[in-house]
Coordinates of C-alpha atoms in Angstrom, one line a residue:
Chain A
M1 CA -10.4 20.7 48.1
K2 CA -12.4 21.4 51.2
N3 CA -11.4 23.5 54.2
N4 CA -8.8 25.2 52.0
H5 CA -8.5 27.9 54.6
V6 CA -7.3 25.5 57.2
L7 CA -4.6 24.2 54.9
N8 CA -3.8 27.8 54.2
E9 CA -3.4 28.6 57.9
M10 CA -1.3 25.5 58.3
A11 CA 0.9 26.6 55.4
S12 CA 1.4 30.0 57.0
A13 CA 2.3 28.5 60.3
L14 CA 4.9 26.2 58.7
K15 CA 6.4 29.2 56.7
E16 CA 6.7 31.2 59.9
A17 CA 8.5 28.5 61.9
T18 CA 12.2 28.1 61.8
S19 CA 12.4 24.7 63.6
V20 CA 9.9 21.9 63.0
L21 CA 9.5 18.4 64.4
I22 CA 7.3 15.9 62.6
Y23 CA 5.6 13.0 64.3
P24 CA 4.3 10.1 62.1
H25 CA 2.4 7.3 64.0
I26 CA 4.1 4.3 65.6
K27 CA 5.0 1.5 63.2
A28 CA 5.3 4.2 60.6
D29 CA 4.2 2.9 57.2
G30 CA 4.8 4.1 53.7
D31 CA 2.2 6.9 54.0
G32 CA 3.4 8.0 57.5
L33 CA 7.1 8.1 56.6
G34 CA 6.7 9.1 53.0
S35 CA 4.5 12.1 53.9
A36 CA 6.9 13.1 56.7
A37 CA 10.0 12.8 54.4
A38 CA 8.4 14.9 51.6
L39 CA 7.5 17.6 54.0
C40 CA 10.8 17.5 55.9
H41 CA 12.7 17.8 52.7
A42 CA 10.6 20.8 51.6
L43 CA 11.1 22.6 54.9
R44 CA 14.8 22.1 54.8
K45 CA 15.0 23.4 51.2
M46 CA 13.2 26.5 52.7
G47 CA 16.1 26.9 55.1
K48 CA 14.4 25.5 58.2
E49 CA 15.7 23.1 60.7
A50 CA 13.4 20.1 60.3
Y51 CA 13.4 16.5 61.6
I52 CA 11.1 13.5 61.9
L53 CA 11.0 12.3 65.4
M54 CA 10.6 8.5 65.7
E55 CA 10.2 6.1 68.5
E56 CA 11.2 2.9 66.7
K57 CA 13.7 2.1 63.9
V58 CA 12.5 2.6 60.3
S59 CA 11.6 -0.7 58.7
E60 CA 14.1 -2.1 56.2
T61 CA 11.7 -1.7 53.3
L62 CA 11.2 2.0 54.0
K63 CA 14.7 3.0 54.8
F64 CA 15.2 4.6 51.4
L65 CA 12.8 7.3 52.5
D66 CA 15.0 8.5 55.4
R67 CA 17.7 10.7 53.8
G68 CA 19.0 12.0 57.2
Y69 CA 15.6 13.1 58.4
C70 CA 14.8 10.7 61.3
I71 CA 16.0 11.3 64.8
Y72 CA 15.2 9.2 67.9
D73 CA 15.9 11.8 70.6
A74 CA 13.7 14.8 71.0
S75 CA 16.4 16.7 72.9
L76 CA 18.3 17.2 69.6
L77 CA 15.8 19.9 68.7
P78 CA 14.5 21.3 72.0
S79 CA 11.6 23.8 72.1
P80 CA 10.7 23.6 68.4
D81 CA 8.7 26.5 66.9
L82 CA 6.3 24.0 65.5
T83 CA 5.4 20.3 66.1
M84 CA 3.3 18.4 63.6
A85 CA 1.4 15.1 64.0
L86 CA 1.3 13.6 60.5
D87 CA -0.8 10.6 59.4
C88 CA -2.1 10.4 63.0
S89 CA -4.4 12.7 65.0
D90 CA -4.5 11.0 68.4
H91 CA -1.9 10.8 71.2
T92 CA -2.3 7.1 71.4
R93 CA -0.8 6.8 67.9
F94 CA 2.6 8.3 69.0
P95 CA 2.6 7.4 72.8
G96 CA 6.3 7.7 73.4
R97 CA 6.5 11.2 71.8
S98 CA 3.4 12.7 73.1
D99 CA 5.1 15.0 75.6
S100 CA 7.6 16.2 73.0
Y101 CA 4.7 17.0 70.6
E102 CA 3.1 19.1 73.3
S103 CA 6.4 21.1 73.7
G104 CA 5.9 22.8 70.3
K105 CA 5.1 26.5 70.4
V106 CA 2.5 25.8 67.7
K107 CA 1.1 22.4 67.3
I108 CA -0.5 21.2 64.1
C109 CA -2.0 18.0 62.8
L110 CA -2.7 16.6 59.3
D111 CA -4.3 13.2 58.8
H112 CA -6.8 11.2 56.8
H113 CA -7.8 8.8 59.7
M114 CA -11.1 9.7 61.3
T115 CA -10.6 10.4 65.0
A116 CA -13.0 11.5 67.7
C117 CA -10.7 14.1 69.1
P118 CA -8.4 15.8 66.6
L119 CA -5.5 17.5 68.3
G120 CA -3.3 20.6 67.9
D121 CA -3.8 24.3 67.4
I122 CA -4.5 23.8 63.7
C123 CA -5.9 20.4 62.6
F124 CA -7.0 19.2 59.3
V125 CA -8.4 15.6 59.0
D126 CA -9.8 14.5 55.6
P127 CA -11.0 10.9 55.7
H128 CA -11.8 11.1 52.0
A129 CA -8.1 11.4 51.1
A130 CA -6.7 8.0 50.1
A131 CA -3.4 8.8 51.9
T132 CA -2.0 11.6 54.0
G133 CA 0.5 12.0 51.2
E134 CA -2.4 13.5 49.1
L135 CA -2.9 16.1 51.9
V136 CA 0.8 16.9 52.2
Y137 CA 0.8 17.5 48.4
Q138 CA -2.1 20.0 48.8
L139 CA -0.2 21.6 51.8
L140 CA 3.0 21.9 49.7
M141 CA 1.0 23.6 47.0
E142 CA -0.5 26.0 49.5
M143 CA 3.1 26.7 50.7
G144 CA 4.1 27.5 47.1
V145 CA 6.7 24.7 47.1
E146 CA 7.9 23.4 43.8
L147 CA 8.1 19.6 44.0
D148 CA 11.5 18.0 43.3
L149 CA 12.2 14.3 42.6
E150 CA 12.9 13.5 46.2
M151 CA 9.6 14.9 47.4
A152 CA 7.8 13.2 44.5
E153 CA 9.3 9.8 45.3
S154 CA 8.3 10.1 49.0
L155 CA 4.7 11.2 48.1
Y156 CA 4.4 8.4 45.5
T157 CA 5.4 5.9 48.1
A158 CA 2.8 7.4 50.4
I159 CA -0.1 7.0 48.0
L160 CA 1.1 3.7 46.5
T161 CA 1.3 1.9 49.9
D162 CA -1.9 3.4 51.5
T163 CA -4.0 2.5 48.4
G164 CA -2.5 -1.1 48.2
R165 CA -1.0 -0.2 44.7
F166 CA -4.1 1.8 43.7
Q167 CA -6.4 -1.0 44.7
Y168 CA -8.4 -0.1 47.7
S169 CA -11.7 1.7 47.3
N170 CA -10.1 4.9 48.8
T171 CA -8.3 5.3 45.5
S172 CA -10.0 8.2 43.7
P173 CA -9.5 9.9 40.4
S174 CA -7.4 12.6 42.2
T175 CA -5.1 9.8 43.5
H176 CA -4.3 8.9 40.0
Q177 CA -4.0 12.5 38.9
L178 CA -1.4 13.0 41.6
A179 CA 0.4 9.9 40.6
A180 CA 0.5 11.3 37.0
K181 CA 2.1 14.5 38.3
L182 CA 4.7 12.6 40.3
L183 CA 5.7 10.4 37.4
A184 CA 6.0 13.5 35.2
I185 CA 8.5 14.9 37.8
G186 CA 10.6 11.8 37.1
V187 CA 9.5 9.1 39.7
D188 CA 10.6 5.7 38.5
S189 CA 7.6 3.6 39.4
N190 CA 9.5 0.3 38.8
K191 CA 12.2 1.3 41.2
I192 CA 9.8 2.2 44.0
H193 CA 7.6 -0.9 43.5
N194 CA 10.7 -3.0 43.6
Q195 CA 11.9 -1.3 46.8
I196 CA 8.5 -1.9 48.5
Y197 CA 7.2 -5.1 47.1
S198 CA 10.3 -6.9 45.8
N199 CA 12.3 -6.8 48.9
V200 CA 11.1 -9.9 50.7
S201 CA 13.5 -11.6 53.2
L202 CA 14.3 -15.3 52.7
G203 CA 12.7 -15.9 56.1
K204 CA 9.5 -14.2 55.1
L205 CA 9.3 -16.1 51.9
R206 CA 9.9 -19.4 53.7
I207 CA 7.4 -18.9 56.5
T208 CA 4.8 -17.6 54.0
S209 CA 5.1 -20.7 51.8
M210 CA 5.2 -23.0 54.7
A211 CA 2.0 -21.5 56.1
L212 CA 0.2 -21.5 52.7
S213 CA 1.2 -25.1 52.0
G214 CA -0.9 -26.1 55.0
V215 CA -4.0 -24.1 54.0
K216 CA -7.3 -25.7 54.8
L217 CA -10.8 -24.9 53.4
Y218 CA -14.1 -25.0 55.3
F219 CA -17.7 -24.4 54.4
D220 CA -17.6 -25.4 50.7
G221 CA -14.4 -23.5 50.2
Q222 CA -15.7 -20.2 51.4
V223 CA -13.4 -20.1 54.4
S224 CA -9.6 -20.5 54.3
V225 CA -7.5 -21.2 57.4
A226 CA -3.7 -21.3 57.9
R227 CA -1.4 -21.1 60.9
V228 CA 2.1 -20.2 62.0
T229 CA 3.5 -21.9 65.1
R230 CA 6.7 -21.0 67.0
S231 CA 8.4 -24.1 65.7
M232 CA 7.5 -23.2 62.1
L233 CA 9.2 -19.8 62.6
E234 CA 12.3 -21.5 63.9
E235 CA 12.4 -23.9 61.0
A236 CA 12.0 -21.0 58.5
G237 CA 14.4 -18.7 60.3
A238 CA 11.7 -16.0 60.4
L239 CA 10.1 -13.6 62.9
M240 CA 6.4 -13.4 63.6
E241 CA 6.4 -10.0 61.9
D242 CA 7.4 -11.8 58.7
T243 CA 3.9 -13.4 58.6
E244 CA 2.4 -10.1 57.5
G245 CA 0.6 -10.6 54.2
I246 CA -0.2 -14.3 54.7
V247 CA -3.8 -13.5 55.5
D248 CA -4.2 -11.5 52.3
A249 CA -2.9 -14.5 50.3
L250 CA -5.5 -16.7 52.1
R251 CA -8.2 -14.2 51.2
S252 CA -7.1 -14.2 47.5
I253 CA -8.1 -17.9 47.0
Q254 CA -10.9 -18.4 44.4
G255 CA -14.2 -18.8 46.1
V256 CA -13.0 -17.8 49.5
E257 CA -15.0 -15.1 51.3
V258 CA -13.4 -15.3 54.7
A259 CA -9.7 -15.8 55.5
V260 CA -8.5 -16.8 59.0
F261 CA -4.9 -16.7 59.9
L262 CA -3.7 -18.0 63.3
K263 CA -0.4 -17.0 64.9
E264 CA 0.9 -18.9 67.9
E265 CA 2.3 -15.9 69.9
E266 CA 2.8 -18.1 72.9
P267 CA 1.9 -21.8 73.4
E268 CA -1.5 -20.7 75.0
H269 CA -1.9 -17.4 73.3
I270 CA -3.2 -17.5 69.7
R271 CA -3.7 -14.3 67.7
A272 CA -6.4 -14.7 65.0
S273 CA -6.6 -12.3 62.0
L274 CA -9.8 -12.3 59.9
R275 CA -10.4 -10.9 56.5
A276 CA -13.5 -10.7 54.3
K277 CA -13.4 -10.5 50.5
S278 CA -16.6 -8.8 49.6
W279 CA -19.7 -9.2 51.7
A280 CA -18.9 -10.9 55.0
E281 CA -18.6 -9.0 58.3
V282 CA -15.8 -10.5 60.3
D283 CA -15.7 -8.0 63.1
S284 CA -18.7 -9.9 64.6
V285 CA -16.5 -13.0 64.9
A286 CA -13.6 -11.0 66.5
T287 CA -15.8 -9.3 69.1
R288 CA -17.1 -12.7 70.3
F289 CA -13.5 -13.2 71.6
E290 CA -13.2 -9.6 72.8
G291 CA -11.3 -8.5 69.7
G292 CA -12.3 -5.9 67.2
G293 CA -11.6 -4.2 63.9
H294 CA -13.5 -3.3 60.8
K295 CA -16.1 -5.2 58.8
K296 CA -13.6 -6.6 56.4
A297 CA -10.5 -6.8 58.7
A298 CA -10.6 -7.8 62.3
G299 CA -8.6 -9.7 64.9
C300 CA -8.8 -11.3 68.3
S301 CA -6.8 -13.3 70.8
L302 CA -7.6 -16.8 72.1
Y303 CA -5.9 -18.1 75.2
T304 CA -5.7 -21.8 74.4
N305 CA -3.7 -24.1 72.2
I306 CA -3.7 -23.5 68.4
D307 CA -5.9 -26.6 67.5
E308 CA -8.5 -25.5 70.0
A309 CA -8.3 -21.9 68.8
E310 CA -8.9 -23.0 65.3
A311 CA -12.0 -25.1 66.3
L312 CA -13.4 -22.1 68.3
I313 CA -12.9 -19.6 65.4
I314 CA -14.4 -22.0 62.8
D315 CA -17.4 -22.5 65.0
A316 CA -17.8 -18.7 65.3
V317 CA -17.4 -18.2 61.6
R318 CA -20.1 -20.8 60.9
G319 CA -22.7 -18.2 61.7
I320 CA -21.7 -16.0 58.8
F321 CA -22.7 -18.7 56.3
A322 CA -25.7 -20.0 58.2
Chain B
M1 CA -0.6 11.7 20.5
K2 CA 1.4 11.0 17.4
N3 CA 0.1 9.8 14.1
N4 CA -3.3 11.1 15.0
H5 CA -4.3 10.9 11.3
V6 CA -3.9 7.1 11.3
L7 CA -6.2 6.8 14.3
N8 CA -8.6 9.2 12.6
E9 CA -8.5 7.0 9.4
M10 CA -9.1 3.9 11.6
A11 CA -12.0 5.6 13.4
S12 CA -13.6 6.4 10.0
A13 CA -13.2 2.8 8.8
L14 CA -14.8 1.4 12.0
K15 CA -17.7 3.9 11.7
E16 CA -18.3 2.9 8.1
A17 CA -18.3 -0.9 8.8
T18 CA -21.5 -2.6 9.8
S19 CA -19.9 -5.9 10.8
V20 CA -16.6 -6.2 12.7
L21 CA -14.5 -9.1 13.9
I22 CA -11.8 -8.4 16.5
Y23 CA -8.7 -10.6 16.9
P24 CA -6.7 -10.4 20.2
H25 CA -3.6 -12.5 20.4
I26 CA -3.5 -16.1 21.6
K27 CA -3.5 -16.6 25.3
A28 CA -5.3 -13.3 25.4
D29 CA -4.4 -11.4 28.6
G30 CA -6.1 -8.5 30.4
D31 CA -4.9 -6.0 27.8
G32 CA -5.8 -8.1 24.8
L33 CA -9.3 -9.1 26.0
G34 CA -10.0 -5.8 27.9
S35 CA -9.2 -3.7 24.8
A36 CA -11.3 -6.0 22.6
A37 CA -14.2 -6.0 25.0
A38 CA -14.3 -2.2 25.3
L39 CA -14.2 -1.7 21.5
C40 CA -16.7 -4.5 20.8
H41 CA -19.2 -3.0 23.3
A42 CA -18.7 0.5 21.8
L43 CA -19.3 -0.9 18.3
R44 CA -22.5 -2.7 19.4
K45 CA -23.8 0.5 21.0
M46 CA -23.3 2.1 17.6
G47 CA -25.6 -0.5 16.2
K48 CA -23.0 -2.7 14.5
E49 CA -22.6 -6.4 14.6
A50 CA -19.4 -7.0 16.4
Y51 CA -17.7 -10.0 18.0
I52 CA -14.3 -11.0 19.3
L53 CA -13.0 -14.1 17.5
M54 CA -11.0 -16.4 19.9
E55 CA -9.1 -19.6 19.3
E56 CA -9.0 -20.7 23.0
K57 CA -11.2 -20.4 26.0
V58 CA -11.0 -17.2 28.0
S59 CA -9.1 -17.7 31.2
E60 CA -11.1 -18.0 34.4
T61 CA -9.7 -14.7 35.8
L62 CA -10.8 -12.7 32.7
K63 CA -14.2 -14.2 32.1
F64 CA -15.9 -11.2 33.6
L65 CA -14.8 -9.2 30.5
D66 CA -16.7 -11.4 28.1
R67 CA -20.3 -10.1 28.2
G68 CA -21.4 -12.1 25.2
Y69 CA -18.6 -10.9 22.9
C70 CA -16.5 -13.9 22.4
I71 CA -17.1 -16.5 19.6
Y72 CA -15.0 -19.4 18.6
D73 CA -16.3 -20.0 15.1
A74 CA -15.5 -17.5 12.3
S75 CA -18.4 -18.7 10.2
L76 CA -20.8 -17.0 12.6
L77 CA -19.9 -13.7 11.0
P78 CA -18.8 -14.6 7.4
S79 CA -17.3 -11.9 5.2
P80 CA -17.1 -9.1 7.8
D81 CA -16.8 -5.5 6.6
L82 CA -13.8 -5.1 8.8
T83 CA -11.4 -7.3 10.7
M84 CA -9.1 -5.9 13.4
A85 CA -6.0 -7.4 15.0
L86 CA -5.8 -5.9 18.5
D87 CA -2.9 -6.0 20.9
C88 CA -1.0 -8.0 18.2
S89 CA 0.4 -7.0 14.8
D90 CA 1.8 -10.2 13.5
H91 CA 0.0 -13.3 12.1
T92 CA 2.0 -15.6 14.3
R93 CA 0.2 -14.1 17.3
F94 CA -3.2 -15.4 16.1
P95 CA -2.2 -18.4 14.0
G96 CA -5.5 -20.3 14.1
R97 CA -7.5 -17.2 12.9
S98 CA -5.1 -15.7 10.4
D99 CA -7.2 -16.8 7.3
S100 CA -10.3 -15.4 8.9
Y101 CA -8.6 -12.1 9.5
E102 CA -7.6 -11.9 5.9
S103 CA -11.2 -12.4 4.8
G104 CA -12.1 -8.9 6.1
K105 CA -13.1 -6.4 3.4
V106 CA -10.9 -3.9 5.3
K107 CA -8.2 -5.1 7.7
I108 CA -6.9 -2.9 10.5
C109 CA -4.4 -3.4 13.3
L110 CA -3.8 -1.6 16.6
D111 CA -1.0 -2.6 18.9
H112 CA 1.7 -1.4 21.3
H113 CA 4.1 -4.3 20.6
M114 CA 6.9 -3.4 18.2
T115 CA 6.9 -5.8 15.2
A116 CA 9.0 -5.9 12.1
C117 CA 6.1 -6.3 9.7
P118 CA 2.9 -4.6 10.8
L119 CA -0.2 -5.9 9.0
G120 CA -3.5 -4.7 7.6
D121 CA -4.7 -1.8 5.4
I122 CA -4.5 0.6 8.3
C123 CA -2.0 -0.1 11.0
F124 CA -1.1 1.9 14.1
V125 CA 1.6 0.5 16.5
D126 CA 2.7 2.7 19.3
P127 CA 5.4 1.0 21.5
H128 CA 5.3 4.0 23.9
A129 CA 1.8 3.1 25.0
A130 CA 1.8 1.2 28.3
A131 CA -1.1 -0.9 27.0
T132 CA -3.2 -1.3 23.9
G133 CA -6.0 -0.2 26.1
E134 CA -4.6 3.3 26.0
L135 CA -4.7 3.2 22.2
V136 CA -8.3 1.9 22.2
Y137 CA -9.2 4.8 24.5
Q138 CA -7.6 7.3 22.0
L139 CA -9.4 5.5 19.1
L140 CA -12.8 5.7 20.9
M141 CA -12.2 9.4 21.5
E142 CA -11.5 9.8 17.7
M143 CA -14.8 7.9 17.0
G144 CA -16.6 10.3 19.3
V145 CA -17.7 7.5 21.7
E146 CA -18.8 8.5 25.2
L147 CA -17.4 5.9 27.6
D148 CA -19.8 4.0 29.7
L149 CA -19.0 2.0 32.8
E150 CA -18.6 -1.3 30.9
M151 CA -16.0 0.2 28.5
A152 CA -14.3 1.9 31.4
E153 CA -14.0 -1.4 33.4
S154 CA -12.6 -3.2 30.3
L155 CA -10.0 -0.4 29.6
Y156 CA -9.1 -0.2 33.3
T157 CA -8.4 -4.0 33.3
A158 CA -6.3 -3.5 30.2
I159 CA -4.0 -0.9 31.6
L160 CA -3.9 -2.4 35.1
T161 CA -2.7 -5.8 33.9
D162 CA -0.2 -4.6 31.2
T163 CA 1.5 -2.2 33.7
G164 CA 1.6 -4.9 36.4
R165 CA -0.6 -2.7 38.6
F166 CA 1.0 0.6 37.5
Q167 CA 4.5 -0.8 38.3
Y168 CA 6.4 -1.4 35.1
S169 CA 8.4 1.4 33.6
N170 CA 6.0 1.6 30.7
T171 CA 3.6 3.3 33.1
S172 CA 3.5 7.0 32.1
P173 CA 1.7 10.1 33.5
S174 CA -0.9 9.5 30.8
T175 CA -1.5 6.0 32.0
H176 CA -2.5 7.4 35.4
Q177 CA -4.5 10.3 33.8
L178 CA -6.5 7.6 31.9
A179 CA -7.0 5.6 35.1
A180 CA -8.3 8.8 36.8
K181 CA -10.8 9.3 34.0
L182 CA -12.0 5.6 34.2
L183 CA -12.4 5.8 38.0
A184 CA -14.4 9.1 37.5
I185 CA -16.8 7.1 35.3
G186 CA -17.4 4.7 38.2
V187 CA -14.9 1.9 37.9
D188 CA -14.6 0.1 41.3
S189 CA -10.8 -0.5 41.5
N190 CA -11.2 -2.8 44.4
K191 CA -13.6 -5.0 42.5
I192 CA -11.4 -5.3 39.5
H193 CA -8.2 -5.9 41.5
N194 CA -10.0 -8.7 43.4
Q195 CA -11.2 -10.2 40.2
I196 CA -7.7 -10.3 38.7
Y197 CA -5.4 -10.7 41.7
S198 CA -7.6 -12.3 44.4
N199 CA -8.8 -15.2 42.3
V200 CA -6.1 -17.8 42.9
S201 CA -7.1 -21.4 42.6
L202 CA -6.2 -23.7 45.5
G203 CA -4.0 -25.7 43.2
K204 CA -2.1 -22.6 42.2
L205 CA -1.6 -21.5 45.8
R206 CA -0.4 -25.0 46.7
I207 CA 2.1 -25.5 43.9
T208 CA 3.4 -21.9 44.4
S209 CA 4.0 -22.5 48.1
M210 CA 5.5 -25.9 47.5
A211 CA 8.0 -24.5 44.9
L212 CA 8.9 -21.5 47.1
S213 CA 9.4 -23.7 50.2
G214 CA 12.3 -25.3 48.2
V215 CA 14.0 -22.1 47.1
K216 CA 17.8 -22.2 47.0
L217 CA 20.2 -19.3 46.8
Y218 CA 23.5 -19.1 45.0
F219 CA 26.3 -16.6 44.6
D220 CA 26.0 -14.9 48.0
G221 CA 22.2 -14.7 47.7
Q222 CA 22.2 -13.0 44.4
V223 CA 20.6 -15.9 42.5
S224 CA 17.4 -17.7 43.6
V225 CA 16.4 -21.0 42.1
A226 CA 13.2 -23.1 42.5
R227 CA 11.6 -25.9 40.6
V228 CA 8.3 -27.6 39.8
T229 CA 8.3 -31.3 38.9
R230 CA 5.5 -33.4 37.4
S231 CA 5.1 -35.2 40.8
M232 CA 4.8 -31.9 42.7
L233 CA 2.0 -30.8 40.3
E234 CA 0.2 -34.1 41.0
E235 CA 0.6 -33.7 44.7
A236 CA -0.7 -30.1 44.6
G237 CA -3.6 -30.9 42.2
A238 CA -2.3 -28.2 39.9
L239 CA -1.5 -27.6 36.2
M240 CA 1.8 -26.3 34.8
E241 CA 0.1 -23.1 33.9
D242 CA -0.6 -22.6 37.6
T243 CA 3.2 -22.0 38.1
E244 CA 2.9 -18.5 36.5
G245 CA 4.1 -15.9 38.9
I246 CA 6.5 -18.2 40.8
V247 CA 9.5 -16.6 39.0
D248 CA 8.4 -13.2 40.1
A249 CA 8.2 -14.2 43.7
L250 CA 11.7 -15.6 43.4
R251 CA 12.9 -12.3 41.9
S252 CA 11.3 -10.4 44.8
I253 CA 13.7 -11.9 47.4
Q254 CA 15.9 -9.3 49.2
G255 CA 19.3 -9.2 47.6
V256 CA 18.4 -11.4 44.6
E257 CA 19.3 -10.0 41.2
V258 CA 18.6 -13.1 39.1
A259 CA 15.7 -15.6 39.6
V260 CA 15.7 -19.0 37.9
F261 CA 12.6 -21.1 37.7
L262 CA 12.8 -24.6 36.4
K263 CA 9.7 -26.5 35.1
E264 CA 9.8 -30.2 34.3
E265 CA 7.7 -30.2 31.2
E266 CA 8.7 -33.8 30.5
P267 CA 11.2 -36.0 32.4
E268 CA 14.0 -35.0 30.0
H269 CA 12.6 -31.6 29.0
I270 CA 13.2 -28.8 31.4
R271 CA 12.0 -25.3 30.7
A272 CA 14.0 -22.5 32.5
S273 CA 12.6 -19.0 33.1
L274 CA 15.1 -16.3 34.0
R275 CA 14.4 -12.9 35.4
A276 CA 16.6 -10.0 36.4
K277 CA 15.8 -7.4 39.0
S278 CA 17.7 -4.4 38.0
W279 CA 21.0 -4.6 36.1
A280 CA 21.7 -8.2 35.1
E281 CA 21.1 -9.3 31.5
V282 CA 19.6 -12.8 31.5
D283 CA 19.0 -13.2 27.8
S284 CA 22.7 -14.0 27.4
V285 CA 22.1 -17.1 29.6
A286 CA 19.0 -18.1 27.6
T287 CA 20.7 -17.8 24.2
R288 CA 23.5 -20.2 25.4
F289 CA 20.8 -22.9 25.4
E290 CA 19.2 -21.7 22.2
G291 CA 16.5 -19.8 24.0
G292 CA 15.8 -16.0 24.0
G293 CA 13.9 -13.1 25.4
H294 CA 14.6 -9.7 26.7
K295 CA 17.4 -8.5 29.0
K296 CA 15.3 -8.8 32.1
A297 CA 13.1 -11.7 31.1
A298 CA 14.2 -14.7 29.1
G299 CA 13.8 -18.5 28.8
C300 CA 15.2 -21.6 27.3
S301 CA 14.7 -25.4 27.2
L302 CA 17.2 -28.0 28.4
Y303 CA 16.8 -31.6 27.3
T304 CA 18.1 -33.4 30.4
N305 CA 16.9 -34.2 33.9
I306 CA 16.0 -31.4 36.3
D307 CA 19.1 -31.7 38.5
E308 CA 21.4 -31.6 35.6
A309 CA 19.5 -28.7 34.1
E310 CA 19.8 -26.7 37.3
A311 CA 23.6 -27.4 37.4
L312 CA 23.9 -26.3 33.7
I313 CA 22.0 -23.0 34.3
I314 CA 23.8 -22.2 37.5
D315 CA 27.0 -22.6 35.7
A316 CA 25.9 -20.3 32.9
V317 CA 24.6 -17.7 35.3
R318 CA 28.0 -17.7 37.1
G319 CA 29.4 -15.5 34.3
I320 CA 27.0 -12.7 35.2
F321 CA 28.6 -12.3 38.6
A322 CA 32.2 -12.9 37.5

């Protein structure tokens, strides 16, 4: 563990505070909320007043993590001794709560996303950690906290979701060592996996299967394309957010290197998500349409109808296989 | 580790043998083939003649595990010093190779499936192991083998697939500890996950989405039902084996406790697969139609048309929610 002294300093600051507000990023995911819930629970067990300040409702799938920790109004805990940005290290990642964060007497920040300008009085960003949950575990150890089942479940959720079930290349031996420790405390892996991955709404299942039924392949099966239109959503009884995951299914087709998923946000506004399986660099396609992202995951918007948008993207993707 | 002395005895027998034939069960899965490949590679590195004897082709998804180990003709290695049933401990699990197994001068057996009648001269069955891969790891340690990347990849595949990506309740702290060791040797988790889970044929994707588009819910959304007919397979360009996984998707729907998947094997022969999410016991339904299985996963055949079969199963499932 590097920069041990920073975590040590952070642990001391948390131990000294009597009121703490925690700020996970917007659209809090399993790592953001799991990390926050584990820490919030630990702080309360130490007799402190601690809350997680949110700016949107917790997603249905992650509700089990919020055991009375989440509040939506900063005035419930005015002038906290300590504010802590967690799983984010940039104001733009918690825009509606930025002022509240600044009101903390001491401001700290713990994250694993690389940022240009880390914030707070004490800041620890470790991009080598698979999840912020790994860093919260290290912090709790620094604080001398003994993990209980509730903290273990929250931390397990954090590392499970941010590694894509121990899949992504950020998964390290220490990720699995931590998982081993959490299971030893009593985490029921089957229960948590069911909660996260076996909790699909009927609308989501329907829109996913409708979209995938219409999959098309290009360039000798190296590119897969599917779409969701407004009328398909209506027919499926689904929301656009239910289309999450479709692009991963497109990417998982045998022989496919690039997956393209088109969402009709408005009749003349198409959002394209691009994913690469192993070697392709799809950000080059997205930037052509003023979008962006990473080499393996990128996106862009096209202001035209969906057929035209598909033709434009396919034409841009062609260059990858030239 | 229990029964250490049996593994020790097994290790000695393997070290003494100069020719070894390994027998994974029919329809070899990631654990069967991964365990066999790891052991076969270790034996060859020790200078022995070792092969995996198969009775069917290796599935497309698992081909990467066979680096010249699999043979289909027992006469290529007549009268082996040692034969080893792996990931199976019952002749019915390798019916076409049973005679060949018996031809071994010494016969051993290593498995994690509980069987009434374990076989071989030396037999070690540990139902607490999440995968036979865990037991092969222990055996290799007993043999003093230093794991290389190839063995590590094979063992990682074994534990990954038999725990459903570290999900099932068989996943223990030691499963994760082993995963940590294997990643430390250099296993690329992303590569293996892609190989296993991002390798879906177009036919499979199509038949899956067709079946799920037609999902029906019963009993206030607690039961989900879908079907695949011969004509749907034809339309999708898929085989019946491509329908694997559909019942798990049905089970993953929010609020669903029991999933029912109906396959039209023949016009008047319907195969029903039943899965429970948390508390239901579906074997009781299967046994009503002379089928069987476990509490959470069971199956049966109905000799009638698919509409009639669905009505019969739904009627039988009703009792679970009475």
